[in-house]
């Protein structure tokens, strides 16, 4: 196995870039109203669940 090895930091940077791109695409679709109603409901539910955790961390 003499394949090319990607350094860990580069692998994480690549994954972060792909995730950020997917989130941006989702946010653009959401702002334009192109998400299915059930997907919008899931996103709102997730946002409500995460809101107290974010507020708790900000207060600390």
GROMACS .gro file of C-alpha atoms in nm:
model
   60
    1UNK     CA    1   0.000   0.000   0.000
    2UNK     CA    2   0.201   0.290  -0.130
    3UNK     CA    3  -0.089   0.526  -0.192
    4UNK     CA    4  -0.091   0.896  -0.124
    5UNK     CA    5  -0.164   0.979   0.239
    6UNK     CA    6  -0.358   1.297   0.309
    7UNK     CA    7  -0.250   1.469   0.631
    8UNK     CA    8  -0.515   1.470   0.902
    9UNK     CA    9  -0.540   1.850   0.906
   10UNK     CA   10  -0.599   1.859   0.531
   11UNK     CA   11  -0.864   1.587   0.554
   12UNK     CA   12  -1.049   1.785   0.820
   13UNK     CA   13  -1.018   2.106   0.617
   14UNK     CA   14  -1.158   1.928   0.310
   15UNK     CA   15  -1.448   1.784   0.508
   16UNK     CA   16  -1.523   2.124   0.667
   17UNK     CA   17  -1.527   2.287   0.322
   18UNK     CA   18  -1.773   2.028   0.188
   19UNK     CA   19  -1.995   2.061   0.496
   20UNK     CA   20  -1.993   2.441   0.478
   21UNK     CA   21  -2.083   2.428   0.108
   22UNK     CA   22  -2.373   2.191   0.176
   23UNK     CA   23  -2.501   2.411   0.459
   24UNK     CA   24  -2.480   2.722   0.241
   25UNK     CA   25  -2.671   2.547  -0.038
   26UNK     CA   26  -2.936   2.434   0.214
   27UNK     CA   27  -2.966   2.786   0.354
   28UNK     CA   28  -3.007   2.936   0.006
   29UNK     CA   29  -3.273   2.679  -0.083
   30UNK     CA   30  -3.448   2.744   0.247
   31UNK     CA   31  -3.447   3.121   0.195
   32UNK     CA   32  -3.593   3.073  -0.152
   33UNK     CA   33  -3.865   2.842  -0.018
   34UNK     CA   34  -3.745   2.539  -0.214
   35UNK     CA   35  -3.733   2.297   0.078
   36UNK     CA   36  -4.008   2.043   0.128
   37UNK     CA   37  -4.242   2.126   0.417
   38UNK     CA   38  -4.133   1.819   0.614
   39UNK     CA   39  -3.767   1.921   0.579
   40UNK     CA   40  -3.848   2.273   0.697
   41UNK     CA   41  -4.028   2.125   0.998
   42UNK     CA   42  -3.724   1.911   1.084
   43UNK     CA   43  -3.491   2.210   1.058
   44UNK     CA   44  -3.712   2.422   1.283
   45UNK     CA   45  -3.729   2.141   1.538
   46UNK     CA   46  -3.350   2.106   1.536
   47UNK     CA   47  -3.306   2.481   1.576
   48UNK     CA   48  -3.536   2.484   1.879
   49UNK     CA   49  -3.341   2.197   2.036
   50UNK     CA   50  -3.007   2.370   1.981
   51UNK     CA   51  -3.114   2.719   2.091
   52UNK     CA   52  -3.098   2.651   2.469
   53UNK     CA   53  -2.753   2.492   2.434
   54UNK     CA   54  -2.621   2.796   2.246
   55UNK     CA   55  -2.770   3.039   2.498
   56UNK     CA   56  -2.627   2.835   2.785
   57UNK     CA   57  -2.277   2.841   2.635
   58UNK     CA   58  -2.298   3.215   2.568
   59UNK     CA   59  -2.398   3.283   2.931
   60UNK     CA   60  -2.105   3.084   3.069
   0.00000   0.00000   0.00000
